[in-house]
Amino acid sequence: MTATAEPIASTRFRALGTTAELMVTDPDRLLAATDLLRAELRAVDETCSRFRDDSEIAALHRRAGSPVRVSPLLAEALQVALRAACATDGLVDPTVGQAVCDLGYDRDFAAIARDLAAPVRPAGEAPGWWRITADWPRREVVVPHGVRLDLGATAKAWAADRASVLVARRLGCGVLIGLGGDIAVAGPAPARGWQVAVGDDHAAVDPRRDPVIALASGGLATSSTVCRTWRRAGRTVHHIVDPRTGDMPGSCWRTVTVAAGTCADANAASTAAVVLGDQAPAWLAERRLPARLVALDGHVVRVAGWPDPDEEASA
């Protein structure tokens, strides 16, 4: 996913294992906005990364079974992850950490060995998000022994939400922040909205080819089974895990894009839709979440008011 708009200042840089994109409606605010975004993403990485031994979540794992007082930032990240799990009936579950590692995603994606002959043994059903206990007023969290957390399904989208609101409030301008396939906007939007092109691969999206919609508020998220892939024992695997099995979900959708009130909510729904497979359109429609689902053969399904191709540019 990428965005195009009337003359607006923008920049991009690497962060959180992906590309961070920043656009602001006031070019004079771009440098200050960039500094705010970099600082925010650095704090999220230091707090939530499962690839850093010095992250706060790594320290939480080391004290499994005991109450741990966590920072306000980690408390918020965990609450967002648990709320997503509850809202999706466990289809998005932060306790899939061990399952993701067993599939080979045990380090930053750039460092993953892309093709290994070693067989993969799925971890089985996730321990369950309800096993995480917390006293939120005191910010004390207990992660049971044997449970490994992975906030990947919510953390980047939540970071985009946080940072967009922060930049808009501090600098008084409209802002769009994209982190991989997750986009959040805040503040006054451009006159025609943020023109966002939606494609299968956010790194290669082309507004001249891919459908474009206008985003004025909230968030948009895309979950894909074709962008982050590698091979294990002759099988192509990806980063989305079905918590019910600890393995990849059955093949159905290659890309699901969802619009919602926040990027975190959109991301939870798009991930849940990939896990649900052919049940996803009805699930999304029931929740009135506009979505565009692309099947493995390229067939496109639109639900809950997602515009038809001839209307997408003016949505």
Coordinates of C-alpha atoms in Angstrom, one line a residue:
M1 CA 0.0 0.0 0.0
T2 CA 1.2 3.5 -0.7
A3 CA -0.4 6.9 -0.9
T4 CA -0.5 9.8 -3.3
A5 CA -1.9 13.2 -2.7
E6 CA -1.8 16.9 -3.8
P7 CA 1.6 18.5 -3.1
I8 CA 2.5 17.2 0.3
A9 CA 5.8 16.6 2.0
S10 CA 6.9 13.0 2.5
T11 CA 9.7 10.8 3.5
R12 CA 10.4 7.1 4.1
F13 CA 13.0 5.1 6.1
R14 CA 13.5 1.7 7.5
A15 CA 12.0 0.9 10.9
L16 CA 10.5 -2.1 12.7
G17 CA 11.7 -4.5 10.0
T18 CA 9.8 -2.7 7.3
T19 CA 9.5 0.7 5.5
A20 CA 8.0 3.6 7.4
E21 CA 6.3 6.2 5.2
L22 CA 5.4 9.6 6.5
M23 CA 3.3 12.3 4.8
V24 CA 2.2 15.7 6.2
T25 CA 0.0 18.4 4.9
D26 CA 2.4 21.1 5.9
P27 CA 5.9 20.8 4.3
D28 CA 7.4 23.0 7.0
R29 CA 6.5 20.4 9.6
L30 CA 8.1 17.4 7.9
L31 CA 11.5 17.5 9.7
A32 CA 9.8 17.8 13.1
A33 CA 7.3 15.1 12.2
T34 CA 10.1 12.8 11.1
D35 CA 11.9 13.2 14.4
L36 CA 8.7 12.5 16.4
L37 CA 8.0 9.4 14.3
R38 CA 11.6 8.0 14.6
A39 CA 11.5 8.5 18.3
E40 CA 8.1 6.8 18.7
L41 CA 9.1 3.8 16.5
R42 CA 12.4 3.4 18.4
A43 CA 10.5 3.2 21.7
V44 CA 8.1 0.6 20.3
D45 CA 11.0 -1.5 19.0
E46 CA 12.8 -1.3 22.3
T47 CA 9.6 -2.3 24.1
C48 CA 7.9 -4.9 21.9
S49 CA 10.5 -6.5 19.6
R50 CA 10.8 -10.3 20.1
F51 CA 14.0 -10.2 18.1
R52 CA 15.9 -8.1 20.7
D53 CA 17.3 -9.7 23.9
D54 CA 17.2 -6.3 25.5
S55 CA 13.6 -5.5 24.7
E56 CA 11.1 -5.1 27.5
I57 CA 9.0 -8.0 26.2
A58 CA 12.1 -10.3 26.3
A59 CA 12.6 -9.4 29.9
L60 CA 8.9 -10.2 30.5
H61 CA 9.5 -13.7 29.0
R62 CA 12.5 -14.2 31.3
R63 CA 10.3 -13.7 34.3
A64 CA 7.5 -16.0 33.2
G65 CA 5.2 -17.1 35.9
S66 CA 5.8 -14.0 38.1
P67 CA 4.0 -10.7 38.2
V68 CA 6.1 -8.1 36.3
R69 CA 5.4 -4.3 36.5
V70 CA 5.6 -3.1 32.9
S71 CA 6.0 0.3 31.3
P72 CA 2.9 2.3 30.2
L73 CA 4.0 1.6 26.6
L74 CA 4.1 -2.2 26.9
A75 CA 0.9 -2.2 29.0
E76 CA -0.8 -0.4 26.1
A77 CA 0.7 -2.7 23.5
L78 CA -0.5 -5.8 25.4
Q79 CA -4.0 -4.3 25.9
V80 CA -4.3 -3.7 22.2
A81 CA -3.2 -7.3 21.5
L82 CA -5.6 -8.8 24.0
R83 CA -8.5 -6.6 22.8
A84 CA -7.8 -7.9 19.2
A85 CA -7.8 -11.4 20.5
C86 CA -11.1 -11.0 22.3
A87 CA -12.7 -9.1 19.3
T88 CA -11.7 -11.9 16.9
D89 CA -12.6 -14.8 19.2
G90 CA -8.9 -15.8 19.3
L91 CA -8.3 -15.8 15.6
V92 CA -5.6 -13.2 16.3
D93 CA -3.8 -14.4 19.4
P94 CA -0.5 -13.0 20.8
T95 CA 0.4 -16.3 22.4
V96 CA 1.4 -17.8 19.0
G97 CA 5.0 -16.7 19.5
Q98 CA 6.4 -20.3 19.7
A99 CA 4.4 -21.4 16.7
V100 CA 5.8 -18.5 14.6
C101 CA 9.3 -19.4 15.7
D102 CA 8.8 -23.1 14.9
L103 CA 7.8 -22.1 11.3
G104 CA 11.2 -20.3 11.0
Y105 CA 10.3 -16.7 11.8
D106 CA 12.6 -16.5 14.8
R107 CA 14.6 -13.5 13.9
D108 CA 14.3 -10.2 11.9
F109 CA 12.8 -11.1 8.5
A110 CA 15.9 -9.9 6.6
A111 CA 18.0 -12.4 8.5
I112 CA 15.7 -15.5 7.9
A113 CA 17.2 -18.3 5.9
R114 CA 15.0 -18.4 2.9
D115 CA 15.2 -22.2 2.1
L116 CA 16.0 -24.9 4.6
A117 CA 15.6 -28.7 4.2
A118 CA 14.8 -29.2 7.8
P119 CA 11.2 -30.3 8.4
V120 CA 8.8 -28.1 10.2
R121 CA 6.7 -29.5 13.1
P122 CA 3.9 -27.1 13.9
A123 CA 3.7 -26.1 17.6
G124 CA 0.0 -27.0 17.8
E125 CA -2.8 -25.0 19.3
A126 CA -1.7 -21.7 20.9
P127 CA -1.7 -21.6 24.7
G128 CA -4.5 -19.0 24.5
W129 CA -4.6 -15.2 25.1
W130 CA -6.8 -15.6 28.1
R131 CA -3.9 -17.1 30.0
I132 CA -2.2 -13.7 30.2
T133 CA -3.3 -12.2 33.4
A134 CA -2.9 -8.6 34.4
D135 CA -3.6 -5.9 37.0
W136 CA -3.8 -3.0 34.6
P137 CA -4.2 -0.2 37.2
R138 CA -0.9 -1.4 38.7
R139 CA 0.5 -2.4 35.3
E140 CA 1.4 -5.9 36.6
V141 CA 1.4 -8.7 34.0
V142 CA 1.9 -12.4 34.4
V143 CA 3.0 -14.5 31.4
P144 CA 2.7 -18.2 32.2
H145 CA 5.7 -20.5 31.8
G146 CA 6.0 -21.9 28.3
V147 CA 4.1 -19.0 26.7
R148 CA 5.9 -16.9 24.2
L149 CA 4.3 -13.7 23.0
D150 CA 4.3 -12.3 19.5
L151 CA 2.7 -8.9 19.1
G152 CA 3.4 -8.8 15.3
A153 CA -0.3 -9.0 14.4
T154 CA -1.1 -5.7 16.2
A155 CA 2.1 -3.8 17.2
K156 CA 2.9 -2.1 13.9
A157 CA -0.6 -1.0 13.3
W158 CA -0.9 0.3 16.9
A159 CA 2.4 2.1 16.4
A160 CA 1.0 3.8 13.3
D161 CA -2.1 4.8 15.2
R162 CA -0.1 6.2 18.1
A163 CA 2.4 8.1 16.0
S164 CA -0.2 9.6 13.6
V165 CA -2.1 11.1 16.6
L166 CA 1.1 12.3 18.3
V167 CA 2.3 14.1 15.2
A168 CA -1.1 15.6 14.4
R169 CA -1.5 16.9 18.0
R170 CA 2.0 18.2 18.4
L171 CA 2.3 19.9 15.0
G172 CA -1.3 20.7 14.1
C173 CA -1.2 19.3 10.6
G174 CA -2.6 16.4 8.7
V175 CA -0.5 13.2 8.8
L176 CA -0.4 9.8 7.2
I177 CA 1.9 7.1 8.5
G178 CA 2.4 3.8 6.8
L179 CA 4.3 0.8 8.3
G180 CA 4.4 -2.0 5.8
G181 CA 0.8 -2.7 4.9
D182 CA -0.6 -0.7 7.8
I183 CA -1.8 2.9 7.3
A184 CA -3.1 5.4 9.9
V185 CA -4.2 9.0 9.4
A186 CA -4.9 11.8 11.8
G187 CA -5.5 15.5 11.7
P188 CA -7.0 17.4 8.8
A189 CA -6.9 15.4 5.6
P190 CA -6.2 16.8 2.2
A191 CA -9.2 18.2 0.3
R192 CA -9.7 14.9 -1.6
G193 CA -8.6 12.7 1.2
W194 CA -5.4 10.7 1.3
Q195 CA -5.3 8.9 -2.0
V196 CA -4.2 5.4 -1.1
A197 CA -3.4 2.7 -3.7
V198 CA -4.1 -0.8 -2.6
G199 CA -2.2 -3.8 -3.9
D200 CA -1.0 -7.3 -3.1
D201 CA 2.6 -6.1 -2.3
H202 CA 2.8 -2.8 -0.4
A203 CA 6.4 -2.4 -1.5
A204 CA 5.6 -2.6 -5.2
V205 CA 2.1 -0.9 -5.3
D206 CA 1.5 1.3 -8.3
P207 CA -1.3 3.9 -8.3
R208 CA -1.4 3.7 -12.1
R209 CA -2.3 0.0 -12.0
D210 CA -3.7 -0.7 -8.5
P211 CA -7.1 0.5 -7.2
V212 CA -7.0 3.8 -5.3
I213 CA -9.3 4.9 -2.5
A214 CA -9.6 8.1 -0.5
L215 CA -8.9 7.8 3.2
A216 CA -10.0 10.7 5.5
S217 CA -9.8 9.2 9.0
G218 CA -9.0 5.9 10.8
G219 CA -6.9 3.2 9.4
L220 CA -6.4 0.8 6.6
A221 CA -4.5 -2.5 6.9
T222 CA -3.5 -5.2 4.4
S223 CA -2.6 -8.8 5.4
S224 CA -0.9 -10.8 2.8
T225 CA 0.4 -14.4 2.4
V226 CA 2.6 -13.5 -0.6
C227 CA 4.9 -10.8 0.7
R228 CA 6.8 -12.3 3.6
T229 CA 7.5 -15.9 2.6
W230 CA 10.3 -18.5 3.0
R231 CA 10.6 -22.2 2.4
R232 CA 11.0 -25.1 4.9
A233 CA 11.3 -28.7 3.8
G234 CA 10.1 -27.9 0.3
R235 CA 7.0 -26.0 1.6
T236 CA 6.4 -22.3 1.2
V237 CA 5.5 -20.8 4.5
H238 CA 4.5 -17.3 5.6
H239 CA 4.1 -15.3 8.8
I240 CA 0.4 -15.6 9.5
V241 CA -0.4 -18.4 11.9
D242 CA -3.7 -20.0 12.7
P243 CA -3.8 -20.1 16.6
R244 CA -6.1 -23.1 16.4
T245 CA -3.4 -25.3 14.8
G246 CA -0.1 -23.5 15.2
D247 CA 0.4 -23.8 11.5
M248 CA -0.4 -21.7 8.5
P249 CA -4.1 -21.3 7.7
G250 CA -5.6 -23.1 4.7
S251 CA -4.9 -21.4 1.4
C252 CA -7.7 -19.1 0.3
W253 CA -6.8 -15.4 0.2
R254 CA -3.5 -14.0 -0.9
T255 CA -4.4 -10.5 0.2
V256 CA -7.0 -9.0 2.5
T257 CA -7.4 -5.2 3.0
V258 CA -9.7 -3.8 5.7
A259 CA -10.7 -0.2 6.6
A260 CA -11.7 0.5 10.3
G261 CA -11.8 3.2 12.9
T262 CA -8.2 2.5 13.8
C263 CA -5.3 0.8 12.0
A264 CA -5.0 -1.7 14.9
D265 CA -8.7 -2.7 14.4
A266 CA -8.2 -3.0 10.6
N267 CA -5.1 -5.1 11.0
A268 CA -6.7 -7.5 13.5
A269 CA -9.7 -7.9 11.1
S270 CA -7.5 -8.5 8.0
T271 CA -5.4 -11.1 9.8
A272 CA -8.5 -12.8 11.1
A273 CA -9.9 -12.9 7.6
V274 CA -6.8 -14.7 6.3
V275 CA -7.2 -17.3 9.1
L276 CA -10.9 -17.7 8.5
G277 CA -10.5 -18.4 4.8
D278 CA -13.8 -18.8 2.8
Q279 CA -15.8 -17.7 5.9
A280 CA -14.1 -14.3 6.0
P281 CA -16.5 -12.3 3.7
A282 CA -19.5 -13.1 5.9
W283 CA -17.5 -12.4 9.1
L284 CA -16.4 -9.0 7.8
A285 CA -19.8 -8.1 6.5
E286 CA -21.4 -9.0 9.8
R287 CA -19.1 -6.5 11.5
R288 CA -19.6 -3.9 8.8
L289 CA -15.9 -3.7 8.0
P290 CA -15.3 -2.6 4.4
A291 CA -12.9 -5.0 2.9
R292 CA -11.3 -6.1 -0.4
L293 CA -10.2 -9.8 -0.5
V294 CA -8.1 -11.2 -3.3
A295 CA -8.2 -15.0 -3.8
L296 CA -5.2 -17.0 -4.9
D297 CA -6.4 -17.0 -8.5
G298 CA -6.8 -13.2 -8.5
H299 CA -10.6 -13.1 -8.0
V300 CA -11.6 -10.0 -6.0
V301 CA -14.4 -10.0 -3.4
R302 CA -15.6 -6.7 -1.9
V303 CA -17.7 -6.5 1.2
A304 CA -19.5 -4.0 3.5
G305 CA -19.3 -1.1 1.0
W306 CA -15.8 -1.4 -0.4
P307 CA -16.2 0.4 -3.7
D308 CA -16.3 -1.3 -7.1
P309 CA -13.3 -0.6 -9.4
D310 CA -15.0 2.2 -11.3
E311 CA -15.8 3.9 -7.9
E312 CA -12.6 3.2 -6.0
A313 CA -10.9 6.5 -6.9
S314 CA -13.7 8.5 -5.2
A315 CA -14.4 6.3 -2.2

